Short mmCIF file of C-alpha atoms and ligand atoms in Angstrom, two decimals:
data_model
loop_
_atom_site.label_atom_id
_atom_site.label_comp_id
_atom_site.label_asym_id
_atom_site.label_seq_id
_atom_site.Cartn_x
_atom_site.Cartn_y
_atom_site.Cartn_z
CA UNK A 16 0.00 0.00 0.00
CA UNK A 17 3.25 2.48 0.90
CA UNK A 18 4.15 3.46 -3.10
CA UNK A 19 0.00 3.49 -4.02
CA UNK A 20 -0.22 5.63 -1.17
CA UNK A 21 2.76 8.14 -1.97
CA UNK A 22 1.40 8.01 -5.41
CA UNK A 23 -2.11 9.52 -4.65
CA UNK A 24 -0.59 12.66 -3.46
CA UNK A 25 2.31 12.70 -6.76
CA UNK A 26 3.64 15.76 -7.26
CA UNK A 27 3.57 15.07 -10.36
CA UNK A 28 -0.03 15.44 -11.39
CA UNK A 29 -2.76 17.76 -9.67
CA UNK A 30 -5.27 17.29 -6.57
CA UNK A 31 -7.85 17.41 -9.12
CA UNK A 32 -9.84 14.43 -10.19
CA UNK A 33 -11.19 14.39 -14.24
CA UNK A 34 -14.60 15.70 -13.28
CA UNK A 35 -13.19 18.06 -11.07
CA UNK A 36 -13.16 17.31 -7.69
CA UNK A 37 -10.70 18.20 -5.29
CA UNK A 38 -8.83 15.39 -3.52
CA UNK A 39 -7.41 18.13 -1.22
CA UNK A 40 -10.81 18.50 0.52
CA UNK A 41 -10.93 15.94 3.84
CA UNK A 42 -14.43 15.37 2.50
CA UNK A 43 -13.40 13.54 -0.52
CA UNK A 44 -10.15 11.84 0.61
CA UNK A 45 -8.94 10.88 4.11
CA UNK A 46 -6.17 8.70 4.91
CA UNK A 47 -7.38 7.05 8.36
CA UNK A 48 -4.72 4.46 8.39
CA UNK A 49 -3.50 0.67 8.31
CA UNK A 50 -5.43 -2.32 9.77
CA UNK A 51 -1.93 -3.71 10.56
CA UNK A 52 -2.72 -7.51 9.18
CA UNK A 53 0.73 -8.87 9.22
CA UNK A 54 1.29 -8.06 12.54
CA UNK A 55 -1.51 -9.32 13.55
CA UNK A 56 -1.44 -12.07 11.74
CA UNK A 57 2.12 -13.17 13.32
CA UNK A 58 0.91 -13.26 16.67
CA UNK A 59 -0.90 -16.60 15.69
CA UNK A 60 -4.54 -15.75 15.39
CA UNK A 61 -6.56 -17.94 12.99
CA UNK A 62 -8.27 -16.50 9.95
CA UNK A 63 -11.81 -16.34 11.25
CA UNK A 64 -10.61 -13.68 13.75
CA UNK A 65 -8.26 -12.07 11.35
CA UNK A 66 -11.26 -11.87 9.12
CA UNK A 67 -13.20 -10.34 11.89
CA UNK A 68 -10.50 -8.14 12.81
CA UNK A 69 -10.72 -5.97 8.92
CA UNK A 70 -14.82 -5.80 9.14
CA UNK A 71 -14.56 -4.65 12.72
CA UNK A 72 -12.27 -2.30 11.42
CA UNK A 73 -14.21 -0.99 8.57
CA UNK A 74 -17.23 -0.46 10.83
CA UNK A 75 -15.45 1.61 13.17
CA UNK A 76 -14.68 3.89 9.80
CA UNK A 77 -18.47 3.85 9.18
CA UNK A 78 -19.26 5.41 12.42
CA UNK A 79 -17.67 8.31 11.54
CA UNK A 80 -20.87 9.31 9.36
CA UNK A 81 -20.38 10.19 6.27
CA UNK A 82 -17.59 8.33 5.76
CA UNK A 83 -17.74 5.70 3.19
CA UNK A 84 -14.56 3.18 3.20
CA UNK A 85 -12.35 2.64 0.39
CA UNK A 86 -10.11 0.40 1.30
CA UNK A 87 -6.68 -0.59 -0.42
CA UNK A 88 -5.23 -4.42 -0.55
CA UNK A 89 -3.59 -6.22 0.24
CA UNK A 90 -4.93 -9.10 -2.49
CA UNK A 91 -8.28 -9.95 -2.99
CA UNK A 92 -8.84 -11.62 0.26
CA UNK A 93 -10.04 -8.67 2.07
CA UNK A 94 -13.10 -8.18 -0.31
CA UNK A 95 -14.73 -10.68 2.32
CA UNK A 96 -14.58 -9.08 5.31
CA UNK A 97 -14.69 -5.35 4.08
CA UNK A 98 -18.44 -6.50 2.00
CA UNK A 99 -19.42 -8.38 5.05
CA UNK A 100 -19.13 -5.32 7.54
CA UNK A 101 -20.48 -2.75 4.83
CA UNK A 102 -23.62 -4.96 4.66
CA UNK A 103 -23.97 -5.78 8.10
CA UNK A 104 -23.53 -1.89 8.86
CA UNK A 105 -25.95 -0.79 6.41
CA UNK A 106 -28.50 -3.36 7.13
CA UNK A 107 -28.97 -5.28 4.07
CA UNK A 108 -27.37 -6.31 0.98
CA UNK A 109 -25.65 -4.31 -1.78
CA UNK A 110 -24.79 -4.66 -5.62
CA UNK A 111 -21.31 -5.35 -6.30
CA UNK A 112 -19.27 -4.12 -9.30
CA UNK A 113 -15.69 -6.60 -9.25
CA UNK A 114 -13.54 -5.96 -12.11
CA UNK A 115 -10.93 -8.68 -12.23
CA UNK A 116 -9.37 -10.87 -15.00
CA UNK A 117 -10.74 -13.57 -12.15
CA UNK A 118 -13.86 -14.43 -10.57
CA UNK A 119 -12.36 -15.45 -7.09
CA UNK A 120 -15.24 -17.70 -6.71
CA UNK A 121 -13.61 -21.06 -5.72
CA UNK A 122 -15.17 -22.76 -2.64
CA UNK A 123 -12.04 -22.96 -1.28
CA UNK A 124 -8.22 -22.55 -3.05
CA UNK A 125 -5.78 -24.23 -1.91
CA UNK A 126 -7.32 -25.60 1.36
CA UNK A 127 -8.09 -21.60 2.11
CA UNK A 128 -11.74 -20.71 2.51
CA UNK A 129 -10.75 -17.06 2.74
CA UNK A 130 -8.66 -16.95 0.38
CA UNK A 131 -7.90 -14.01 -2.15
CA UNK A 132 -9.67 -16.84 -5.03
CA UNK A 133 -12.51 -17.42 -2.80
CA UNK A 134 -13.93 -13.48 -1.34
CA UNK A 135 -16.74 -13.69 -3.24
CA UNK A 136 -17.65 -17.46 -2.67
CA UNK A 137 -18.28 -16.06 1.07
CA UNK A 138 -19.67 -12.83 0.08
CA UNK A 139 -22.71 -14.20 -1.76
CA UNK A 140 -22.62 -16.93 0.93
CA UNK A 141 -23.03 -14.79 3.07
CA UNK A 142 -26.23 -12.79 1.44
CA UNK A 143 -24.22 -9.49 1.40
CA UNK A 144 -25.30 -9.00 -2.08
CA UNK A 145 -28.14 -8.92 -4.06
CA UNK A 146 -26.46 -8.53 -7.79
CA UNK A 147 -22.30 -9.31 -8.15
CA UNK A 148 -21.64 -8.41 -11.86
CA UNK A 149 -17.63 -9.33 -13.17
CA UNK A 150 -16.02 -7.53 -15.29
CA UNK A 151 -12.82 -8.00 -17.45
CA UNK A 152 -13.14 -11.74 -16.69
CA UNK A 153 -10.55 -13.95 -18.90
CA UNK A 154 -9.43 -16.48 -16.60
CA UNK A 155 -12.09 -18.78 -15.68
CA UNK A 156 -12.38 -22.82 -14.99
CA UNK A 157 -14.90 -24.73 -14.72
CA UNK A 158 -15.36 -24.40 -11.04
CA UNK A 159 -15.06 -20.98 -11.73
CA UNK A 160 -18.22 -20.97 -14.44
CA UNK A 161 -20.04 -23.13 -11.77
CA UNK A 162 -20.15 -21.09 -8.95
CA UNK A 163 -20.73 -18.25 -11.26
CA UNK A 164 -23.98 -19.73 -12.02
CA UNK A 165 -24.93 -21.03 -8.35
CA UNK A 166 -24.75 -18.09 -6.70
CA UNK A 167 -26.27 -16.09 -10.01
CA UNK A 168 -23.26 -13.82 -10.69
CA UNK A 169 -23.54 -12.17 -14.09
CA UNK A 170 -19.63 -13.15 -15.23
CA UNK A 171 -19.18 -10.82 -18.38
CA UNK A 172 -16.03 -12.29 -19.93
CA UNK A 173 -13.63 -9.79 -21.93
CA UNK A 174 -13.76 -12.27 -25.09
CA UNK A 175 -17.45 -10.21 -25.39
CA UNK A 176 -16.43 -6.89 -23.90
CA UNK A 177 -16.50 -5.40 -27.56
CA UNK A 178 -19.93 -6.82 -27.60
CA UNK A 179 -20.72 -5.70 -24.35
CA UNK A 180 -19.13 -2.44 -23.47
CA UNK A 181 -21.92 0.01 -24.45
CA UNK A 182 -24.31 -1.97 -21.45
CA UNK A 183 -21.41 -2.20 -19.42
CA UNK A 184 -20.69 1.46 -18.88
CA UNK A 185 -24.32 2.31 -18.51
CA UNK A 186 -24.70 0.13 -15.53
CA UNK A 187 -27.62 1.64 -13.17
CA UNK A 188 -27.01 0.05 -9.71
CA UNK A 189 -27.65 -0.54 -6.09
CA UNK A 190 -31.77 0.27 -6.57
CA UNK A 191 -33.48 -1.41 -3.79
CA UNK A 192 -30.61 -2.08 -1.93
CA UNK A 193 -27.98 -0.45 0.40
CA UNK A 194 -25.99 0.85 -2.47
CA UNK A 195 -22.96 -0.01 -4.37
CA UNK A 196 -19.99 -1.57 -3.52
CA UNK A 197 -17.17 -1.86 -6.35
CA UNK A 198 -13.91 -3.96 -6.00
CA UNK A 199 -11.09 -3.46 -8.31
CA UNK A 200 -8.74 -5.77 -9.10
CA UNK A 201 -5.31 -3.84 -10.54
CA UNK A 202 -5.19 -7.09 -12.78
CA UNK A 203 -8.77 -6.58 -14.34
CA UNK A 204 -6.53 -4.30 -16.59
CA UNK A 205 -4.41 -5.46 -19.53
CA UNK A 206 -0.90 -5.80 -18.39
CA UNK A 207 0.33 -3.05 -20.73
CA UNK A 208 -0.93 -0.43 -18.21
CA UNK A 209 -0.51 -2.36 -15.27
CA UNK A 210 2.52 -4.95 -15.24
CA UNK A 211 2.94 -4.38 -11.34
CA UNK A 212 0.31 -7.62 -10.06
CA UNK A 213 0.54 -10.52 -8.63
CA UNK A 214 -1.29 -12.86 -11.49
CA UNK A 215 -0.61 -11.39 -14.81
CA UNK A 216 -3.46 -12.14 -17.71
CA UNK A 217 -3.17 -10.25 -20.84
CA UNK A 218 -6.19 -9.74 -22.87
CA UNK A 219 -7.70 -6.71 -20.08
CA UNK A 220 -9.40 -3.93 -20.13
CA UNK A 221 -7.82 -0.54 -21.03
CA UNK A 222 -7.24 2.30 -18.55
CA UNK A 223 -10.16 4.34 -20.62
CA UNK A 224 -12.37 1.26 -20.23
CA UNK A 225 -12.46 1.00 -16.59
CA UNK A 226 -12.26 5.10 -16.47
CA UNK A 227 -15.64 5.27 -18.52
CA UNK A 228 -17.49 2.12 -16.55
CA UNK A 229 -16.74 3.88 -13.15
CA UNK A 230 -17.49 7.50 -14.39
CA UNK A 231 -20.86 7.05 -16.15
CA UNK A 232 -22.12 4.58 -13.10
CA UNK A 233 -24.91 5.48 -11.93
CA UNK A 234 -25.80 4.46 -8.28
CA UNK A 235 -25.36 5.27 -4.84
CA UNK A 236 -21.73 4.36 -4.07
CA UNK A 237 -20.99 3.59 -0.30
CA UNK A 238 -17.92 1.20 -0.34
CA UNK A 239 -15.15 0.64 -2.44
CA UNK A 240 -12.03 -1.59 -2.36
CA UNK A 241 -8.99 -1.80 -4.97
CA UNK A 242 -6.83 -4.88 -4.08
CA UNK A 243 -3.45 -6.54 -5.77
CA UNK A 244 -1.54 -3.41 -6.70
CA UNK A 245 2.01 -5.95 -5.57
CA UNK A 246 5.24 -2.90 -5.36
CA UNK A 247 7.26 -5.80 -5.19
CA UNK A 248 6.49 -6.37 -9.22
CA UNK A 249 5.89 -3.00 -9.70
CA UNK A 250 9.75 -2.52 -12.03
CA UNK A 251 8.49 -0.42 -14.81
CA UNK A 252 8.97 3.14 -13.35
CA UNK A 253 6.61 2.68 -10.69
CA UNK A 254 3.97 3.11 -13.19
CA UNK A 255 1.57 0.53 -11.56
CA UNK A 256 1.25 2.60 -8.39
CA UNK A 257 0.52 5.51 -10.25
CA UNK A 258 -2.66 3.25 -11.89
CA UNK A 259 -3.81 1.96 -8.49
CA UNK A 260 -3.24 5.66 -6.92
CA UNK A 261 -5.69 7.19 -9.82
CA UNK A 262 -8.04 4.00 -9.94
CA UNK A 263 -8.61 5.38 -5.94
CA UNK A 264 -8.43 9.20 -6.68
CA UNK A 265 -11.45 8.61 -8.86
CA UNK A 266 -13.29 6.55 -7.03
CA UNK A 267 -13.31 8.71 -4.21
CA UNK A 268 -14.65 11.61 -6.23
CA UNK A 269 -17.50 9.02 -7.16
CA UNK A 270 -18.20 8.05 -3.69
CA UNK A 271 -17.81 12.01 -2.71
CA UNK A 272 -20.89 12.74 -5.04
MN1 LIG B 326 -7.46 -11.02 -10.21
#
């Protein structure tokens, strides 16, 4: 999270946002810290109270009305437990928006139940959302196709996205729910604009793509998460952290509206 988080504040571009808003105003964007997982983690406690740990967490954020959590990875693992307290601190489900080359759908991976491949097994699970639509989807099993259509998830795969696109950003959401929540996976985008993940899968989405899907959303947006930015493979000019660091800059605005 370190280089995403220098990059937000780059001296190298502005505080403004595309559609204007100012990142400098505390009521768009405020930092309120790390849930410090590895630490945590290494004094032994098992996942289900690690888990429990990041939604108690992101409730204590939500008390602080209006704030509305957007919450930086980590991997995809912490899509669980952020949903989950979002949900249970709202009162009711929400609609999810995950753009990832994956659906992260498995039962369980690799003997893991909360796993960064299995968040949104436990999130629909769990009931914590009504409609899960993926998006940028290009590595998919079986298992993957099967839980998809279990749990009802509308998987929209990016071997249709030229098919698809116009629907896809002119998604109305979150009607008749508690709102919005969207998770972004770094890797839902084409390698070519961001190299610095964990699991790369070319054949994404373009910058512009995801840029236009977020912007013309329509929806009440109350939670947001944007996972697997990894600095560690992040060796082309620190370019990925600048993605992730805009990826959050505009989300913010969104969720500022
Ligand atoms: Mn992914």
């Amino acid at each position: 999270m370190s280089s995403s988080g220098v990059a937000i504040w780059c001296g190298s571009t502005n505080s403004a946002t595309e559609e204007g808003k100012e990142l400098n105003d505390p009521r768009v964007l405020t930092d309120v810290g790390d849930v410090p997982v590895q630490e945590i983690r290494d004094c032994g406690v098992d996942d289900d109270r690690l888990m429990s740990v990041i939604s108690e967490s992101v409730k204590l954020v939500m008390e602080e009305d209006p704030l509305r959590p957007l919450v930086l990875g980590g991997d995809h693992s912490i899509s669980f437990p952020v949903v989950r307290a979002v949900s249970e601190k709202l009162g009711g489900p929400v609609d999810i928006l995950h753009l990832d080359a994956h659906p992260d759908i498995y039962d369980c991976f690799e003997g893991n139940k909360y796993s960064h491949a299995s968040s949104f097994a436990r999130i629909m699970e769990g009931g914590y959302a009504r409609r899960l639509l993926q998006v940028g989807i290009r590595s998919i099993t079986t298992e993957g196709r099967e839980q998809g259509k279990r749990f009802g998830v509308e998987q929209y795969e990016m071997r249709t996205f030229s098919k698809d696109c116009h629907f896809l950003e002119n998604l109305k959401l979150g009607e008749g729910v508690k709102g919005v929540y969207i998770s972004v996976d770094v890797d839902c985008l084409d390698p070519a604009f961001a190299p610095g993940v964990s699991h790369i899968e070319p054949g994404g989405l373009s910058f512009r793509d995801v840029l236009n899907i977020l912007h013309n959303l329509e929806g009440n947006l109350v939670a947001a998460d944007v996972v697997e930015f990894n600095p560690q493979r992040d060796t082309v000019d620190g370019m990925t952290a600048m993605v992730a660091a805009k990826l959050v800059r505009e989300l913010a605005a969104k969720m500022s509206k």
